[in-house]
Coordinates of C-alpha atoms in Angstrom, one line a residue:
Chain A
F956 CA -10.2 6.0 17.0
S957 CA -12.2 5.0 20.1
S958 CA -15.6 3.5 20.8
F959 CA -18.0 4.6 23.5
P960 CA -17.4 3.3 27.0
G961 CA -18.7 -0.3 27.2
M962 CA -18.3 -0.5 23.4
P963 CA -22.0 -0.4 22.5
K964 CA -22.7 -1.6 19.0
W965 CA -25.7 -2.9 16.9
R966 CA -26.2 -6.6 17.2
K967 CA -27.6 -6.8 13.6
T968 CA -26.2 -5.7 10.3
H969 CA -29.4 -4.3 8.7
L970 CA -30.5 -1.1 10.3
T971 CA -33.4 1.3 9.7
Y972 CA -33.3 5.1 9.6
R973 CA -36.0 7.7 9.4
I974 CA -35.8 11.4 8.6
V975 CA -38.3 12.7 11.1
N976 CA -38.3 16.4 10.0
Y977 CA -36.4 18.8 7.7
T978 CA -34.4 22.0 8.0
P979 CA -35.8 25.0 6.1
D980 CA -32.3 25.7 4.9
L981 CA -32.4 23.0 2.2
P982 CA -34.8 21.3 -0.3
R983 CA -36.0 18.0 1.1
D984 CA -34.4 15.9 -1.6
A985 CA -31.0 17.6 -0.8
V986 CA -31.4 16.4 2.8
D987 CA -32.4 12.9 1.6
S988 CA -29.4 12.6 -0.6
A989 CA -27.0 14.0 2.0
I990 CA -28.1 11.4 4.4
E991 CA -28.0 8.6 1.8
K992 CA -24.5 9.6 0.9
A993 CA -23.5 9.6 4.5
L994 CA -24.9 6.1 5.1
K995 CA -23.1 4.9 2.0
V996 CA -19.8 6.0 3.4
W997 CA -20.1 3.5 6.3
E998 CA -21.9 0.9 4.2
E999 CA -18.9 0.6 1.9
V1000 CA -16.5 -0.5 4.6
T1001 CA -18.7 -2.7 6.8
P1002 CA -21.3 -5.5 6.4
L1003 CA -23.9 -2.9 7.5
T1004 CA -26.9 -2.0 5.2
F1005 CA -29.6 0.6 5.8
S1006 CA -33.2 1.0 4.7
R1007 CA -35.4 4.0 5.2
L1008 CA -38.7 4.1 7.2
Y1009 CA -41.2 6.9 6.8
E1010 CA -43.1 6.4 10.0
G1011 CA -42.8 4.7 13.3
E1012 CA -39.6 3.9 15.3
A1013 CA -36.4 3.4 13.3
D1014 CA -33.1 2.4 14.8
I1015 CA -31.6 5.8 13.7
M1016 CA -34.1 8.7 14.0
I1017 CA -32.8 11.8 12.4
S1018 CA -34.2 15.2 13.3
F1019 CA -33.4 19.0 13.3
A1020 CA -34.0 21.0 16.5
V1021 CA -32.9 24.1 18.3
K1022 CA -31.8 24.9 21.9
E1023 CA -33.6 22.7 24.4
H1024 CA -35.2 19.8 22.5
G1025 CA -36.1 17.1 24.9
D1026 CA -32.8 15.4 25.8
F1027 CA -30.1 16.4 28.2
Y1028 CA -28.0 18.2 25.6
S1029 CA -29.7 21.4 24.6
F1030 CA -28.1 23.1 21.5
D1031 CA -26.3 26.4 21.8
G1032 CA -27.5 28.6 18.9
P1033 CA -25.3 29.3 15.8
G1034 CA -21.7 27.9 16.0
Q1035 CA -19.9 25.6 18.3
S1036 CA -22.1 22.5 18.8
L1037 CA -23.5 21.6 15.3
A1038 CA -25.1 18.3 16.1
H1039 CA -24.9 15.3 18.3
A1040 CA -25.8 11.6 18.2
Y1041 CA -26.2 8.7 20.6
P1042 CA -24.5 5.4 20.6
P1043 CA -26.3 2.2 19.5
G1044 CA -29.3 1.1 21.5
P1045 CA -33.0 1.3 21.9
G1046 CA -35.2 4.5 21.8
L1047 CA -33.1 7.7 21.9
Y1048 CA -29.9 5.7 21.3
G1049 CA -28.7 5.6 17.8
D1050 CA -30.5 8.9 17.1
I1051 CA -29.0 12.0 15.4
H1052 CA -30.0 15.6 16.2
F1053 CA -28.9 18.5 14.0
D1054 CA -28.8 22.0 15.4
D1055 CA -31.1 24.0 13.2
D1056 CA -29.6 27.3 14.3
E1057 CA -26.7 26.3 11.9
K1058 CA -26.9 27.2 8.2
W1059 CA -27.1 23.7 6.6
T1060 CA -25.8 23.6 3.0
E1061 CA -25.0 21.1 0.2
D1062 CA -21.6 22.8 -0.3
A1063 CA -19.0 24.4 1.9
S1064 CA -20.7 27.9 2.0
G1065 CA -22.3 27.0 5.3
T1066 CA -22.2 23.8 7.4
N1067 CA -22.1 20.9 5.0
L1068 CA -24.9 18.5 6.0
F1069 CA -23.3 15.4 4.3
L1070 CA -20.0 15.8 6.3
V1071 CA -21.7 16.3 9.7
A1072 CA -24.2 13.5 9.0
A1073 CA -21.4 11.1 8.1
H1074 CA -19.6 12.1 11.4
E1075 CA -22.8 11.7 13.5
L1076 CA -23.6 8.4 11.9
G1077 CA -20.2 7.2 13.1
H1078 CA -21.5 7.9 16.6
S1079 CA -24.9 6.2 15.9
L1080 CA -22.9 3.1 14.9
G1081 CA -20.7 3.1 18.0
L1082 CA -17.6 5.3 17.3
F1083 CA -16.5 7.9 19.8
H1084 CA -14.3 10.8 18.8
S1085 CA -10.8 10.3 17.3
A1086 CA -7.7 12.3 18.2
N1087 CA -6.5 11.8 14.6
T1088 CA -7.0 15.2 13.0
E1089 CA -7.4 13.6 9.6
A1090 CA -10.2 11.4 10.7
L1091 CA -13.9 12.0 10.0
M1092 CA -14.5 11.2 13.7
Y1093 CA -12.2 14.1 14.9
P1094 CA -14.5 16.3 16.9
L1095 CA -13.8 19.7 15.2
Y1096 CA -15.7 20.5 11.9
N1097 CA -13.3 20.9 9.1
S1098 CA -14.9 23.3 6.6
F1099 CA -12.0 22.9 4.3
T1100 CA -12.6 19.2 3.6
E1101 CA -12.6 18.7 -0.1
L1102 CA -16.2 17.4 -0.4
A1103 CA -15.7 15.9 -3.9
Q1104 CA -12.6 14.1 -2.6
F1105 CA -14.1 13.1 0.7
R1106 CA -12.8 9.7 1.9
L1107 CA -12.8 8.0 5.2
S1108 CA -9.4 7.9 6.9
Q1109 CA -7.8 4.6 7.7
D1110 CA -8.4 5.5 11.3
D1111 CA -12.1 5.7 10.7
V1112 CA -12.1 2.4 8.8
N1113 CA -10.1 0.7 11.5
G1114 CA -12.5 2.0 14.1
I1115 CA -15.7 0.9 12.5
Q1116 CA -14.2 -2.4 11.4
S1117 CA -13.1 -3.1 15.0
L1118 CA -16.9 -3.1 15.8
Y1119 CA -18.4 -4.7 12.7
G1120 CA -15.6 -6.2 10.7
P1121 CA -15.0 -5.6 6.9
P1122 CA -17.6 -5.9 4.1
P1123 CA -18.4 -9.6 3.4
A1124 CA -15.7 -11.5 1.5
S1125 CA -13.3 -8.6 2.0
T1126 CA -10.2 -10.4 0.7
E1127 CA -9.6 -9.6 -2.9
E1128 CA -9.3 -13.3 -3.8
P1129 CA -12.3 -14.7 -1.9
L1130 CA -11.6 -18.1 -0.2
V1131 CA -14.5 -19.7 -2.0
P1132 CA -15.0 -19.4 -5.8
T1133 CA -17.6 -16.7 -6.5
K1134 CA -20.3 -17.1 -9.1
S1135 CA -19.3 -15.9 -12.5
V1136 CA -21.0 -12.6 -12.0
P1137 CA -20.6 -11.6 -8.3
S1138 CA -23.8 -10.2 -6.7
G1139 CA -23.7 -6.8 -5.0
S1140 CA -22.2 -7.9 -1.8
E1141 CA -19.3 -10.0 -3.2
V1142 CA -15.9 -8.7 -4.1
P1143 CA -14.9 -9.5 -7.7
A1144 CA -12.0 -11.9 -8.1
K1145 CA -9.3 -10.5 -10.4
C1146 CA -8.3 -13.7 -12.0
D1147 CA -11.7 -15.4 -12.1
P1148 CA -11.6 -17.0 -15.7
A1149 CA -15.1 -15.9 -16.2
S1150 CA -14.5 -12.3 -15.1
S1151 CA -15.7 -9.4 -17.1
F1152 CA -15.6 -5.6 -16.6
D1153 CA -18.3 -3.0 -16.4
A1154 CA -16.1 -0.2 -17.9
I1155 CA -12.5 0.5 -18.7
S1156 CA -10.7 3.8 -19.1
T1157 CA -7.2 5.3 -19.2
L1158 CA -6.4 8.0 -16.7
R1159 CA -3.3 10.1 -17.1
G1160 CA -1.3 7.1 -18.4
E1161 CA -2.8 4.5 -16.0
Y1162 CA -5.6 2.0 -16.8
L1163 CA -8.7 1.7 -14.7
F1164 CA -10.8 -1.5 -14.8
F1165 CA -14.2 -0.9 -13.2
K1166 CA -16.3 -3.8 -11.8
D1167 CA -19.3 -3.6 -9.4
R1168 CA -18.3 -1.1 -6.6
Y1169 CA -14.6 -1.5 -7.2
F1170 CA -11.8 -0.8 -9.7
W1171 CA -8.4 -2.2 -10.4
R1172 CA -5.8 0.5 -11.1
R1173 CA -2.8 -0.5 -13.3
S1174 CA 0.1 1.9 -13.4
H1175 CA 3.5 1.8 -15.1
W1176 CA 5.5 1.6 -11.9
N1177 CA 3.4 -1.0 -10.0
P1178 CA 3.1 -4.3 -11.9
E1179 CA 0.6 -5.5 -9.4
P1180 CA -2.7 -3.7 -10.1
E1181 CA -4.1 -1.9 -7.0
F1182 CA -7.7 -2.7 -6.0
H1183 CA -10.0 0.1 -4.6
L1184 CA -13.6 1.0 -3.9
I1185 CA -14.8 3.5 -6.4
S1186 CA -16.2 5.5 -3.5
A1187 CA -12.8 5.7 -1.9
F1188 CA -11.7 8.1 -4.7
W1189 CA -15.0 9.5 -6.0
P1190 CA -17.7 9.2 -3.2
S1191 CA -20.4 10.9 -5.4
L1192 CA -20.0 8.5 -8.3
P1193 CA -22.3 5.5 -8.6
S1194 CA -21.1 1.9 -8.8
Y1195 CA -21.9 -0.8 -11.4
L1196 CA -20.9 1.6 -14.2
D1197 CA -21.8 1.3 -17.9
A1198 CA -18.9 3.0 -19.6
A1199 CA -15.9 5.2 -19.1
Y1200 CA -13.4 7.0 -21.4
E1201 CA -10.7 9.6 -21.2
V1202 CA -10.4 12.7 -23.4
N1203 CA -6.7 13.3 -23.1
S1204 CA -6.9 16.8 -24.6
R1205 CA -9.3 17.8 -21.8
D1206 CA -7.5 15.7 -19.1
T1207 CA -11.0 14.5 -18.2
V1208 CA -12.5 11.0 -17.8
F1209 CA -16.2 10.7 -18.5
I1210 CA -18.2 8.1 -16.5
F1211 CA -21.6 6.7 -17.6
K1212 CA -24.4 5.0 -15.8
G1213 CA -27.9 4.8 -17.0
N1214 CA -29.0 8.0 -18.7
E1215 CA -26.5 10.1 -16.8
F1216 CA -22.7 10.9 -17.1
W1217 CA -20.1 12.5 -14.9
A1218 CA -16.8 14.2 -15.6
I1219 CA -13.8 13.6 -13.4
R1220 CA -10.4 15.3 -13.4
G1221 CA -8.0 13.3 -11.2
N1222 CA -10.1 12.5 -8.2
E1223 CA -12.4 15.5 -8.5
V1224 CA -15.9 15.2 -9.9
Q1225 CA -16.4 18.3 -12.0
A1226 CA -19.2 20.7 -11.0
G1227 CA -22.4 20.7 -13.1
Y1228 CA -22.5 16.9 -13.4
P1229 CA -24.2 14.5 -13.8
R1230 CA -25.7 15.5 -17.1
G1231 CA -28.2 13.6 -19.3
I1232 CA -26.6 11.5 -22.0
H1233 CA -29.1 12.9 -24.5
T1234 CA -27.2 16.3 -24.2
L1235 CA -24.5 14.5 -26.3
G1236 CA -26.9 13.9 -29.1
F1237 CA -28.2 10.4 -28.5
P1238 CA -31.8 9.7 -29.6
S1239 CA -34.4 9.5 -26.8
T1240 CA -34.8 5.8 -27.5
I1241 CA -31.3 5.2 -26.0
R1242 CA -31.6 4.5 -22.3
K1243 CA -28.0 3.7 -21.6
I1244 CA -24.8 3.0 -23.4
D1245 CA -22.6 -0.1 -23.0
A1246 CA -19.1 1.2 -23.7
A1247 CA -17.1 4.1 -25.0
V1248 CA -13.6 5.0 -26.1
S1249 CA -12.0 8.2 -27.3
D1250 CA -9.5 8.1 -30.2
K1251 CA -6.9 10.7 -29.1
E1252 CA -5.3 11.0 -32.5
K1253 CA -8.5 11.4 -34.5
K1254 CA -10.3 13.3 -31.6
K1255 CA -13.3 11.1 -32.2
T1256 CA -15.3 9.3 -29.4
Y1257 CA -17.1 6.1 -30.1
F1258 CA -20.2 5.1 -28.1
F1259 CA -21.5 1.5 -28.3
A1260 CA -25.0 0.4 -27.4
E1261 CA -26.3 -3.1 -28.2
D1262 CA -25.3 -3.8 -31.8
K1263 CA -24.8 -0.2 -32.9
Y1264 CA -22.3 2.6 -32.4
W1265 CA -22.2 6.4 -32.7
R1266 CA -19.2 8.7 -33.3
F1267 CA -18.8 12.0 -31.5
D1268 CA -16.5 14.8 -32.8
E1269 CA -14.5 16.2 -29.9
N1270 CA -13.6 19.3 -31.8
S1271 CA -17.1 20.3 -32.7
Q1272 CA -18.5 18.7 -29.6
S1273 CA -21.3 17.1 -31.6
M1274 CA -22.5 13.6 -32.6
E1275 CA -21.6 13.0 -36.3
Q1276 CA -24.2 12.6 -39.0
G1277 CA -24.8 9.1 -40.5
F1278 CA -24.8 7.3 -37.2
P1279 CA -25.7 4.9 -35.6
R1280 CA -24.0 2.3 -37.7
L1281 CA -23.8 -1.4 -37.1
I1282 CA -20.8 -2.5 -35.0
A1283 CA -20.5 -5.7 -37.2
D1284 CA -20.1 -3.5 -40.4
D1285 CA -17.2 -1.4 -39.2
F1286 CA -15.6 -3.7 -36.6
P1287 CA -15.9 -7.1 -38.2
G1288 CA -15.3 -9.9 -35.8
V1289 CA -16.3 -7.9 -32.7
E1290 CA -19.3 -9.5 -31.1
P1291 CA -21.9 -7.3 -29.5
K1292 CA -22.7 -6.6 -26.8
V1293 CA -19.6 -4.7 -25.9
D1294 CA -18.9 -4.2 -22.2
A1295 CA -15.9 -1.9 -22.5
V1296 CA -13.4 -0.6 -25.0
L1297 CA -9.8 0.5 -24.6
Q1298 CA -7.4 2.1 -27.1
A1299 CA -3.7 1.2 -26.7
F1300 CA -0.7 0.5 -28.8
G1301 CA -2.6 1.6 -31.9
F1302 CA -5.3 -1.1 -31.4
F1303 CA -8.8 -1.1 -30.0
Y1304 CA -9.5 -3.7 -27.3
F1305 CA -13.1 -4.7 -27.2
F1306 CA -14.2 -6.5 -24.0
S1307 CA -17.3 -8.7 -24.1
G1308 CA -17.9 -11.0 -21.2
S1309 CA -14.7 -12.9 -20.4
S1310 CA -13.3 -12.3 -23.9
Q1311 CA -11.2 -9.5 -25.3
F1312 CA -11.0 -8.8 -29.0
E1313 CA -7.8 -6.9 -30.2
F1314 CA -8.9 -5.0 -33.3
D1315 CA -6.5 -3.4 -35.8
P1316 CA -8.3 -0.3 -37.2
N1317 CA -5.9 -0.2 -40.2
A1318 CA -6.4 -3.8 -41.2
R1319 CA -10.0 -3.5 -40.0
M1320 CA -9.8 -7.0 -38.5
V1321 CA -9.6 -8.7 -35.1
T1322 CA -5.9 -9.8 -34.7
H1323 CA -6.1 -11.5 -31.3
I1324 CA -8.7 -12.9 -28.9
L1325 CA -7.6 -12.9 -25.3
K1326 CA -9.1 -13.3 -21.8
S1327 CA -10.6 -10.1 -20.5
N1328 CA -8.4 -10.0 -17.4
S1329 CA -5.1 -10.4 -19.3
W1330 CA -4.3 -6.8 -18.4
L1331 CA -4.4 -7.7 -14.7
H1332 CA -1.5 -10.1 -15.2
C1333 CA -3.8 -13.1 -14.8
Chain B
A1331 CA -15.9 47.0 43.1
Y1332 CA -13.4 48.4 40.6
P1333 CA -14.7 48.3 37.0
L1334 CA -12.9 45.4 35.3
S1335 CA -10.3 46.6 32.8
G1336 CA -10.7 45.3 29.2
A1337 CA -8.0 42.7 29.7
A1338 CA -9.5 41.5 32.9
K1339 CA -13.0 41.3 31.3
E1340 CA -11.5 39.3 28.4
E1341 CA -9.7 37.0 30.7
D1342 CA -13.0 36.4 32.5
S1343 CA -14.9 35.6 29.3
N1344 CA -12.1 33.3 28.2
R1345 CA -12.3 31.5 31.5
D1346 CA -16.0 31.2 31.2
L1347 CA -15.6 29.8 27.6
A1348 CA -13.1 27.3 28.8
Q1349 CA -15.1 26.2 31.8
Q1350 CA -18.2 25.6 29.7
Y1351 CA -16.1 23.7 27.1
L1352 CA -14.4 21.5 29.7
E1353 CA -17.7 20.8 31.4
K1354 CA -19.5 20.0 28.1
Y1355 CA -16.8 17.9 26.4
Y1356 CA -14.2 16.9 29.0
N1357 CA -16.3 15.8 32.0
L1358 CA -15.4 18.6 34.2
E1359 CA -17.6 18.8 37.3
K1360 CA -19.8 21.9 37.3
D1361 CA -18.1 23.8 40.2
V1362 CA -17.5 27.4 39.6
K1363 CA -15.2 27.9 42.6
Q1364 CA -12.5 25.6 41.3
F1365 CA -12.3 27.5 38.1
R1366 CA -11.7 30.8 39.8
R1367 CA -8.5 29.4 41.2
K1368 CA -6.6 29.6 38.0
D1369 CA -3.8 27.5 39.2
S1370 CA -6.2 24.7 40.3
N1371 CA -4.3 21.5 39.5
L1372 CA -7.5 19.8 38.2
I1373 CA -8.2 22.6 35.7
V1374 CA -4.6 22.6 34.4
K1375 CA -4.9 18.8 33.9
K1376 CA -8.2 19.1 32.1
I1377 CA -6.8 21.8 29.8
Q1378 CA -3.8 19.6 29.1
G1379 CA -6.1 16.6 28.4
M1380 CA -8.1 18.7 25.9
Q1381 CA -5.0 20.1 24.2
K1382 CA -3.5 16.6 23.8
F1383 CA -6.7 15.2 22.4
L1384 CA -7.2 18.0 19.9
G1385 CA -3.6 17.9 18.8
L1386 CA -2.6 21.3 20.3
E1387 CA 0.6 22.1 22.2
V1388 CA 0.1 20.9 25.7
T1389 CA 0.7 24.0 27.8
G1390 CA -2.0 23.7 30.4
K1391 CA -2.8 27.4 29.8
L1392 CA -5.6 29.1 27.9
D1393 CA -3.2 30.3 25.1
T1394 CA -4.4 31.8 21.9
D1395 CA -4.5 28.6 19.9
T1396 CA -6.4 26.8 22.6
L1397 CA -9.0 29.6 22.8
E1398 CA -9.3 29.7 19.0
V1399 CA -10.0 25.9 18.8
M1400 CA -12.6 26.1 21.6
R1401 CA -14.5 28.7 19.5
K1402 CA -14.5 26.4 16.4
P1403 CA -17.7 24.6 15.3
R1404 CA -17.7 20.9 16.4
C1405 CA -19.7 17.9 17.2
G1406 CA -21.8 18.1 20.4
V1407 CA -20.8 14.7 21.6
P1408 CA -18.2 14.8 24.4
D1409 CA -14.5 13.9 23.8
V1410 CA -14.3 12.0 27.1
G1411 CA -16.6 9.2 27.9
H1412 CA -19.3 9.8 30.5

């Protein structure tokens, strides 16, 4: 990686941006979300945060133009130069110009706006080009980048963190005890006795424990769970999830947040998602679910919301009649609200706050109560 | 003047492409003459610098791979600091 000569960088961590005009190639909201996604790429690995202005002078002014457009670098028609940006500073500095003689697209059929925007934002934040062909800051546009799997290379992360450092409290075990529920900017502590999880799922034999913007990954071969940003594997997924579960027979993990859900296979988010949760058969009164687990033997998926649960038949792909039922009636000893559920070794593990209830479905009773983070060798 | 043969024309356009590319992204001074002298040491060095940065074989010549890369879409920010 490299920074601009003189190493210009922003002297503040909260920056503003403004989308000054739009390309006719895409709907406005597609441009908005491409830019937001590109900002998030850098937000995740630095202390930087961004907010949008709709008028006046922002730090990063984003515009589309063709040929000569008022600076010293006129564009060159379709091809070659796609966009350019200026290093941090006042006025023109920090700004991004896209060549509107390119065909801007949301996918790879033309020039992908998200990918180019993420690169140009690297310049707006002070990164120069990288000679690492795997890096986002490599100067040539790589149309074969797997968009769903996009992740910053270590070279990019090293470069931007050489300017701004890592996200706050970047060590996994923060030096100072965090509050029981870390706020957005803190990193969750694995062995915090009060720790809880947002969602838990298996994935091809591994266990994923989601929390805030991160997840712990527990595999068979590595006793020490790995710790990652969700966006490092699935950039288009939200954070602060509600629920997650794997349907083994479909080699797919379903991720829920609010009234939407995504399908992921490995680290690829499947096309056609997110979908609305009501397409699964929930009543419109349900705004979100708290937890879910799929019983691979019975091919039934259980959805938990507040003190009730639903059962979904994976064969007929429909919600079963006679639901919702009360959790307390069929899972005695499990206290709502349920944060996450895991099926393993013939038991169901219900996670609620810092407690975990091991439930034996045959005996229909709770057999153990453990700490939620016992799976992380705490 | 003799009409340029196809090969000579192509060579000319390749040199033009390379000259613009090096001026735009590798800080080459805009000076037509020096580019005409193919063996100009400065040009060879600039071509080698570009090939090294972009991960190409460093030949100092406008070989096929180098010409192909120069035709690829890219960011408009130079690779060498002004």
